[in-house]
Amino acid sequence: MKTQVCIIGGGPSGLLLSQLLHRKGIDSIVLERKTKDYVLGRIRAGILEKGMLHLMREAGVGERMDREGFVHEGTVISYGDEQFTVNFKDTIGETVMVYGQTEVTRDLYAAREAAGGQIVFNVDQVVIHGADSDAPFVTYDVDGDPQRIDCDYVAGCDGFHGVSRQTIPLDVRKEYEKVYPFGWLGILSETPPVHEELIYASSERGFALCSMRNDNLSRYYIQCSLSDSPDDWTDEAFWEELKRRIPSDAADRLVTGPSIEKSIAPLRSFVTEPMRWGRLFLCGDAAHIVPPTGAKGLNTAASDIHYLYHGLTQFYHEGDSAGLDGYSEKALARIWKAERFSWWMTSLLHRFPDQSEFDLKMQRAEIEFLRTNKAAQQAMAENYVGLPY
Ligand code: APR
Ligand code: PHB
């Protein structure tokens, strides 16, 4: 087989890139390790920045998002029983949208299938050959049958555990990582959200987050030990701990119910440089990871896809490779700012095992400064709704 762009990974990054390229007449094939149902079964965050909203609409898949998504004008930050709102709309005239990543992925799959897009599921043994040559190709197995795709370019959209980043030689790659000493225990429950917008809660017992997917599907998280497992937490224990960490008025009105999903995610900050090697381009989680506190995971994948989509379009339509040549530097410039914000939000709101009394006072003062200073709220708002592409 031959295609212009071979995309490894059928998550949101790979699907969005494939759909955007298709609308510019650029051919791609998506190789996905799992099944479509498995990909759609992943529970991920649901906050979309304005840049992602624009890309979804440009890809022709924004209709259900605009119909079913919830526009949020701000978020609540709480410290024990004290709480305040950072109002993005009042502060900088911007908003975010709540629309589950599962729905984003579902809409992208539907669009690719409607357009006859080529997506190969259950691929195995994917290997990228000749990424640093002018004739790259990708080999893989399906049902034990060896396959080969010759292409002009390879987009590595295969996430943190994929093969793309590993294809770049160690003497070319430089990796930066920070692993946080705690995880997030998250549950999904068919209950009405405790508040119409999100509550990011800091407390002496640790962090908590109250989020949602729709009027009767709520998503809650509590900071937990890395030694915990979901089975260590009954629903009852989860709800009781959540109530201890959020403001009492929210705890009083919290509607609890059985969890329909319960999982623990570790938190890390990670970036690999460069995000390009020859004709291989890394996008999304294949190149970088953020702690979920700033809701930047999908949104940083989106800006990578924006830069790569425009670079490929400029090349195929105008024969100009400037966008491709500038991809890594441009993508990393925005990624590092999102890494900073995600690290800042995580440092601000979580309890760290080695915190001294002074550290706790600094954390408290940082939250109090955010509560009382408009410039601080503007800075948070600008980062949360998404810095410019
Ligand atoms: N071959 C083919 N597919 C692969 C391989 C491989 N060797 N390795 C991984 N994949 C697939 C995974 O099964 C997954 O479906 O690549 C896809 C990568 O998708 P994501 O991990 O969702 O990464 P990305 O598309 O960049 O989306 C980033 O997803 O993980 C969240 O928080 C993250 O919100 C962010 C978003
Ligand atoms: C979620 O709804 O899952 C969510 C929202 C905001 C975050 C992280 C997760 O910062």
Coordinates of N, CA, C and O in Angstrom, one line a residue, residues 111-239:
A111 N -16.8 10.5 11.3 CA -16.5 11.3 10.1 C -15.5 10.6 9.2 O -15.7 10.6 8.0
R112 N -14.5 9.9 9.8 CA -13.6 9.1 9.0 C -14.3 8.0 8.2 O -14.1 7.8 7.0
E113 N -15.2 7.3 8.9 CA -15.9 6.2 8.3 C -16.8 6.8 7.2 O -16.9 6.2 6.1
A114 N -17.5 7.9 7.4 CA -18.4 8.5 6.4 C -17.6 8.9 5.2 O -18.1 8.9 4.1
A115 N -16.4 9.3 5.4 CA -15.5 9.7 4.2 C -14.8 8.6 3.6 O -14.0 8.8 2.7
G116 N -15.0 7.4 4.1 CA -14.3 6.2 3.6 C -12.8 6.2 4.0 O -12.0 5.6 3.3
G117 N -12.5 6.8 5.1 CA -11.1 6.9 5.6 C -10.6 5.5 5.9 O -11.3 4.6 6.3
Q118 N -9.3 5.3 5.6 CA -8.7 4.0 5.9 C -8.1 4.0 7.3 O -7.2 4.7 7.7
I119 N -8.7 3.1 8.2 CA -8.3 2.9 9.5 C -8.1 1.4 9.7 O -9.0 0.7 9.4
V120 N -6.9 1.0 10.0 CA -6.6 -0.4 10.2 C -6.5 -0.7 11.7 O -5.7 -0.1 12.4
F121 N -7.4 -1.5 12.2 CA -7.4 -1.8 13.7 C -6.7 -3.1 13.9 O -6.3 -3.9 13.0
N122 N -6.4 -3.3 15.2 CA -5.7 -4.5 15.7 C -4.3 -4.8 15.0 O -4.0 -5.9 14.7
V123 N -3.6 -3.7 14.7 CA -2.3 -3.8 14.1 C -1.3 -4.2 15.2 O -1.5 -3.9 16.4
D124 N -0.3 -4.9 14.8 CA 0.7 -5.4 15.7 C 2.1 -5.2 15.0 O 2.2 -5.1 13.8
Q125 N 3.1 -5.2 15.9 CA 4.5 -5.2 15.4 C 4.8 -4.0 14.4 O 5.4 -4.2 13.4
V126 N 4.2 -2.8 14.8 CA 4.4 -1.7 13.9 C 5.9 -1.2 14.0 O 6.4 -1.1 15.1
V127 N 6.5 -1.1 12.8 CA 7.9 -0.6 12.8 C 8.0 0.5 11.7 O 7.5 0.4 10.6
I128 N 8.6 1.6 12.1 CA 8.8 2.7 11.2 C 10.2 2.6 10.6 O 11.2 2.5 11.3
H129 N 10.3 2.5 9.2 CA 11.6 2.3 8.6 C 11.9 3.6 7.8 O 11.1 4.3 7.2
G130 N 13.2 4.0 7.8 CA 13.7 5.0 6.9 C 13.1 6.4 7.2 O 13.0 7.2 6.3
A131 N 12.8 6.6 8.5 CA 12.2 8.0 8.9 C 13.2 9.1 8.5 O 12.8 10.2 8.2
D132 N 14.5 8.8 8.5 CA 15.5 9.8 8.2 C 15.9 9.7 6.7 O 17.0 10.2 6.3
S133 N 15.1 9.1 5.9 CA 15.4 9.0 4.5 C 14.2 9.7 3.7 O 13.3 10.2 4.3
D134 N 14.3 9.7 2.4 CA 13.3 10.4 1.6 C 12.2 9.4 1.2 O 11.3 9.7 0.4
A135 N 12.4 8.1 1.7 CA 11.4 7.1 1.3 C 11.0 6.2 2.5 O 11.3 5.0 2.6
P136 N 10.4 6.8 3.5 CA 10.0 6.1 4.7 C 8.9 5.1 4.4 O 8.2 5.2 3.4
F137 N 8.9 4.0 5.2 CA 7.7 3.1 5.1 C 7.5 2.5 6.4 O 8.3 2.5 7.3
V138 N 6.3 1.9 6.6 CA 5.9 1.3 7.9 C 5.5 -0.1 7.6 O 4.7 -0.4 6.7
T139 N 6.0 -1.0 8.5 CA 5.6 -2.4 8.4 C 4.8 -2.7 9.6 O 5.0 -2.1 10.7
Y140 N 3.9 -3.7 9.5 CA 3.0 -4.1 10.6 C 2.3 -5.4 10.3 O 2.4 -5.8 9.1
D141 N 1.8 -6.0 11.3 CA 1.1 -7.3 11.1 C -0.4 -7.0 11.4 O -0.8 -6.3 12.3
V142 N -1.3 -7.7 10.7 CA -2.7 -7.8 11.0 C -3.1 -9.3 10.9 O -2.8 -9.9 9.8
D143 N -3.6 -9.8 12.0 CA -3.9 -11.2 12.0 C -2.7 -12.1 11.6 O -2.8 -13.1 10.9
G144 N -1.5 -11.6 12.0 CA -0.3 -12.4 11.7 C 0.2 -12.2 10.2 O 1.3 -12.7 9.9
D145 N -0.6 -11.4 9.4 CA -0.1 -11.2 8.0 C 0.7 -9.9 8.0 O 0.3 -8.9 8.4
P146 N 2.0 -10.1 7.5 CA 2.8 -8.9 7.4 C 2.3 -7.9 6.3 O 1.8 -8.3 5.2
Q147 N 2.4 -6.6 6.6 CA 1.9 -5.6 5.7 C 2.9 -4.5 5.6 O 3.8 -4.3 6.5
R148 N 2.9 -3.7 4.5 CA 3.8 -2.6 4.4 C 3.1 -1.4 3.8 O 2.2 -1.5 2.9
I149 N 3.3 -0.2 4.3 CA 2.8 1.0 3.7 C 4.0 1.9 3.4 O 4.8 2.3 4.3
D150 N 4.1 2.3 2.1 CA 5.1 3.3 1.7 C 4.4 4.7 1.8 O 3.2 4.8 1.4
C151 N 5.1 5.7 2.3 CA 4.5 7.0 2.5 C 5.5 8.1 2.3 O 6.7 7.9 2.2
D152 N 5.0 9.3 2.3 CA 5.9 10.5 2.2 C 6.3 10.9 3.7 O 7.4 11.3 3.9
Y153 N 5.3 10.8 4.6 CA 5.6 11.2 5.9 C 4.9 10.3 6.9 O 3.9 9.6 6.6
V154 N 5.4 10.2 8.1 CA 4.8 9.4 9.2 C 4.4 10.4 10.4 O 5.3 11.2 10.8
A155 N 3.2 10.3 10.8 CA 2.7 11.0 12.0 C 2.6 10.1 13.2 O 1.8 9.1 13.1
G156 N 3.5 10.3 14.2 CA 3.4 9.4 15.4 C 2.4 9.9 16.4 O 2.7 10.8 17.2
C157 N 1.2 9.4 16.3 CA 0.1 9.8 17.2 C -0.2 8.6 18.1 O -1.4 8.4 18.4
D158 N 0.8 7.9 18.5 CA 0.5 6.6 19.2 C 0.7 6.7 20.7 O 1.0 5.7 21.3
G159 N 0.6 7.9 21.2 CA 0.6 8.0 22.7 C 1.9 7.7 23.4 O 2.9 7.4 22.7
F160 N 1.8 7.8 24.7 CA 3.1 7.7 25.5 C 3.7 6.3 25.4 O 5.0 6.3 25.5
H161 N 3.0 5.3 25.2 CA 3.6 4.0 25.1 C 3.7 3.4 23.7 O 3.9 2.2 23.5
G162 N 3.7 4.3 22.7 CA 3.7 3.9 21.3 C 5.2 3.7 20.9 O 6.1 3.8 21.6
V163 N 5.3 3.4 19.6 CA 6.6 3.1 19.0 C 7.3 4.3 18.4 O 8.5 4.3 18.2
S164 N 6.5 5.4 18.1 CA 7.1 6.5 17.3 C 8.2 7.2 18.0 O 9.3 7.4 17.4
R165 N 8.0 7.5 19.3 CA 9.1 8.3 20.0 C 10.3 7.4 20.1 O 11.4 7.9 19.9
Q166 N 10.1 6.1 20.3 CA 11.3 5.2 20.4 C 12.0 5.0 19.1 O 13.1 4.5 19.1
T167 N 11.4 5.4 18.0 CA 12.1 5.3 16.7 C 13.2 6.3 16.5 O 14.1 6.2 15.8
I168 N 13.0 7.4 17.3 CA 14.0 8.5 17.2 C 15.2 8.1 18.1 O 15.1 7.7 19.2
P169 N 16.4 8.0 17.5 CA 17.6 7.5 18.2 C 17.9 8.2 19.5 O 17.6 9.5 19.6
L170 N 18.3 7.5 20.5 CA 18.6 8.1 21.8 C 19.6 9.2 21.8 O 19.5 10.2 22.6
D171 N 20.5 9.2 20.8 CA 21.5 10.3 20.8 C 20.9 11.5 20.0 O 21.5 12.6 19.9
V172 N 19.7 11.4 19.5 CA 19.0 12.5 18.9 C 18.0 13.1 19.9 O 17.8 14.3 20.0
R173 N 17.4 12.2 20.7 CA 16.2 12.6 21.6 C 16.8 13.1 22.9 O 17.8 12.6 23.4
K174 N 16.1 14.1 23.5 CA 16.3 14.5 24.9 C 15.0 14.5 25.6 O 14.0 15.1 25.1
E175 N 14.9 13.8 26.7 CA 13.6 13.7 27.4 C 13.7 14.4 28.8 O 14.7 14.3 29.4
Y176 N 12.6 15.0 29.1 CA 12.4 15.7 30.4 C 11.2 15.2 31.1 O 10.1 15.0 30.5
E177 N 11.4 14.8 32.4 CA 10.3 14.2 33.1 C 10.2 14.6 34.6 O 11.3 14.8 35.2
K178 N 9.0 14.7 35.1 CA 8.8 14.9 36.5 C 7.6 14.0 36.9 O 6.6 14.1 36.3
V179 N 7.9 13.0 37.8 CA 6.8 12.1 38.2 C 6.3 12.6 39.6 O 7.1 12.9 40.5
Y180 N 5.0 12.8 39.7 CA 4.4 13.3 41.0 C 4.2 12.2 42.0 O 3.8 11.1 41.6
P181 N 4.4 12.5 43.3 CA 4.3 11.4 44.3 C 2.9 11.1 44.7 O 2.6 10.9 45.9
F182 N 1.9 11.1 43.8 CA 0.5 10.8 44.1 C -0.2 10.5 42.8 O 0.3 10.7 41.7
G183 N -1.4 9.9 42.9 CA -2.2 9.7 41.7 C -3.6 10.3 41.9 O -3.8 11.0 42.9
W184 N -4.4 10.2 40.9 CA -5.8 10.6 40.9 C -6.7 9.3 40.9 O -6.6 8.5 39.9
L185 N -7.5 9.2 41.9 CA -8.6 8.2 41.9 C -9.8 8.8 41.3 O -10.3 9.8 41.9
G186 N -10.3 8.3 40.1 CA -11.4 9.0 39.5 C -12.6 8.0 39.4 O -12.4 6.8 39.3
I187 N -13.8 8.6 39.5 CA -15.0 7.8 39.3 C -15.9 8.5 38.4 O -15.9 9.7 38.3
L188 N -16.7 7.7 37.7 CA -17.8 8.2 36.8 C -19.1 7.7 37.5 O -19.2 6.6 37.9
S189 N -20.1 8.6 37.7 CA -21.3 8.2 38.3 C -22.5 8.9 37.5 O -22.4 10.0 37.1
E190 N -23.6 8.1 37.4 CA -24.8 8.6 36.7 C -25.6 9.5 37.7 O -26.7 9.1 38.2
T191 N -25.0 10.6 38.1 CA -25.6 11.5 39.1 C -25.5 12.9 38.6 O -24.6 13.2 37.8
P192 N -26.3 13.8 39.0 CA -26.2 15.2 38.5 C -24.9 15.9 39.1 O -24.6 15.6 40.3
P193 N -24.3 16.7 38.4 CA -23.1 17.3 38.9 C -23.4 18.2 40.1 O -24.5 18.7 40.3
V194 N -22.4 18.2 41.0 CA -22.6 19.0 42.3 C -22.6 20.5 42.0 O -23.1 21.2 42.9
H195 N -22.1 20.9 40.9 CA -22.0 22.4 40.6 C -22.1 22.6 39.1 O -21.7 21.7 38.3
E196 N -22.6 23.7 38.7 CA -22.7 23.9 37.2 C -21.4 24.0 36.5 O -21.3 23.9 35.3
E197 N -20.4 24.4 37.3 CA -19.0 24.4 36.7 C -18.1 23.6 37.5 O -18.5 23.0 38.5
L198 N -16.8 23.5 37.2 CA -15.9 22.6 37.9 C -15.5 23.2 39.2 O -15.5 24.5 39.4
I199 N -15.2 22.3 40.2 CA -14.6 22.8 41.5 C -13.2 22.1 41.6 O -13.2 20.9 41.6
Y200 N -12.2 22.9 41.6 CA -10.8 22.4 41.9 C -10.6 22.7 43.4 O -10.5 23.8 43.8
A201 N -10.5 21.6 44.2 CA -10.5 21.7 45.6 C -9.1 21.3 46.2 O -8.6 20.3 45.9
S202 N -8.6 22.3 47.0 CA -7.4 21.9 47.8 C -7.8 21.8 49.2 O -8.7 22.6 49.7
S203 N -7.3 20.9 49.9 CA -7.6 20.7 51.3 C -6.5 20.1 52.1 O -5.5 19.6 51.4
E204 N -6.5 20.1 53.4 CA -5.4 19.5 54.2 C -5.3 18.0 53.9 O -4.3 17.4 54.1
R205 N -6.4 17.4 53.4 CA -6.4 16.0 53.2 C -6.0 15.7 51.7 O -5.8 14.5 51.4
G206 N -5.8 16.7 50.9 CA -5.4 16.5 49.5 C -6.4 17.1 48.6 O -7.3 17.8 48.9
F207 N -6.0 16.9 47.3 CA -6.8 17.5 46.2 C -8.0 16.8 45.8 O -8.1 15.5 46.0
A208 N -9.0 17.5 45.3 CA -10.2 16.8 44.7 C -10.7 17.7 43.6 O -10.4 18.9 43.5
L209 N -11.4 17.1 42.7 CA -11.9 17.8 41.5 C -13.4 17.3 41.2 O -13.6 16.1 41.2
C210 N -14.3 18.2 41.1 CA -15.7 17.9 40.7 C -15.9 18.3 39.3 O -15.8 19.5 39.0
S211 N -16.1 17.4 38.4 CA -16.4 17.7 37.0 C -17.6 16.9 36.5 O -18.4 16.4 37.3
M212 N -17.8 17.0 35.2 CA -19.0 16.3 34.7 C -18.9 16.0 33.2 O -17.9 16.5 32.6
R213 N -19.8 15.2 32.7 CA -19.9 15.0 31.2 C -21.2 15.5 30.7 O -21.3 16.0 29.6
N214 N -22.3 15.4 31.5 CA -23.6 15.9 31.1 C -24.4 16.1 32.4 O -23.9 15.9 33.5
D215 N -25.7 16.5 32.2 CA -26.6 16.8 33.4 C -26.8 15.6 34.3 O -27.2 15.7 35.4
N216 N -26.5 14.4 33.8 CA -26.6 13.2 34.7 C -25.5 12.3 34.6 O -25.6 11.1 34.7
L217 N -24.3 12.8 34.4 CA -23.1 12.0 34.4 C -22.0 12.9 34.9 O -21.5 13.9 34.3
S218 N -21.5 12.5 36.1 CA -20.5 13.3 36.8 C -19.2 12.6 36.9 O -19.2 11.3 36.9
R219 N -18.1 13.4 37.0 CA -16.8 12.8 37.0 C -16.1 13.5 38.2 O -16.1 14.7 38.3
Y220 N -15.7 12.7 39.2 CA -15.0 13.2 40.4 C -13.6 12.5 40.5 O -13.4 11.3 40.1
Y221 N -12.7 13.3 41.1 CA -11.4 12.7 41.4 C -11.0 13.1 42.8 O -11.3 14.2 43.3
I222 N -10.2 12.3 43.4 CA -9.5 12.6 44.7 C -8.0 12.2 44.5 O -7.7 11.2 44.0
Q223 N -7.1 13.1 45.0 CA -5.7 12.7 45.1 C -5.6 11.5 46.0 O -6.2 11.4 47.0
C224 N -4.8 10.5 45.5 CA -4.6 9.3 46.3 C -3.1 8.9 46.3 O -2.3 9.4 45.5
S225 N -2.8 7.9 47.1 CA -1.4 7.4 47.2 C -1.2 6.5 45.9 O -2.1 5.8 45.4
L226 N 0.1 6.5 45.5 CA 0.5 5.7 44.3 C 0.4 4.2 44.7 O 0.3 3.4 43.8
S227 N 0.3 3.9 46.0 CA 0.2 2.5 46.4 C -1.2 2.0 46.4 O -1.5 0.9 46.6
D228 N -2.1 3.0 46.2 CA -3.6 2.6 46.2 C -3.9 1.8 44.9 O -3.3 2.0 43.9
S229 N -5.0 1.0 45.1 CA -5.6 0.5 43.8 C -7.1 0.8 43.9 O -7.6 1.0 45.0
P230 N -7.8 0.8 42.8 CA -9.2 1.1 42.8 C -10.0 0.2 43.8 O -10.9 0.6 44.5
D231 N -9.5 -1.1 43.9 CA -10.3 -2.0 44.8 C -10.1 -1.6 46.2 O -10.8 -2.1 47.1
D232 N -9.1 -0.8 46.5 CA -9.0 -0.4 48.0 C -10.1 0.6 48.4 O -10.2 0.9 49.6
W233 N -10.8 1.1 47.4 CA -11.8 2.2 47.7 C -13.2 1.7 47.3 O -13.5 1.5 46.1
T234 N -14.0 1.6 48.4 CA -15.4 1.3 48.1 C -16.0 2.7 47.6 O -15.5 3.7 47.9
D235 N -17.2 2.6 46.9 CA -17.8 3.8 46.5 C -18.1 4.7 47.8 O -17.9 5.9 47.7
E236 N -18.5 4.1 48.8 CA -18.9 4.8 50.0 C -17.6 5.6 50.6 O -17.7 6.8 50.9
A237 N -16.5 4.9 50.6 CA -15.3 5.5 51.1 C -14.9 6.7 50.2 O -14.4 7.7 50.7
F238 N -15.1 6.5 48.9 CA -14.7 7.6 47.9 C -15.6 8.8 48.2 O -15.1 9.9 48.4
W239 N -16.9 8.6 48.3 CA -17.8 9.7 48.5 C -17.5 10.4 49.8 O -17.5 11.7 49.9

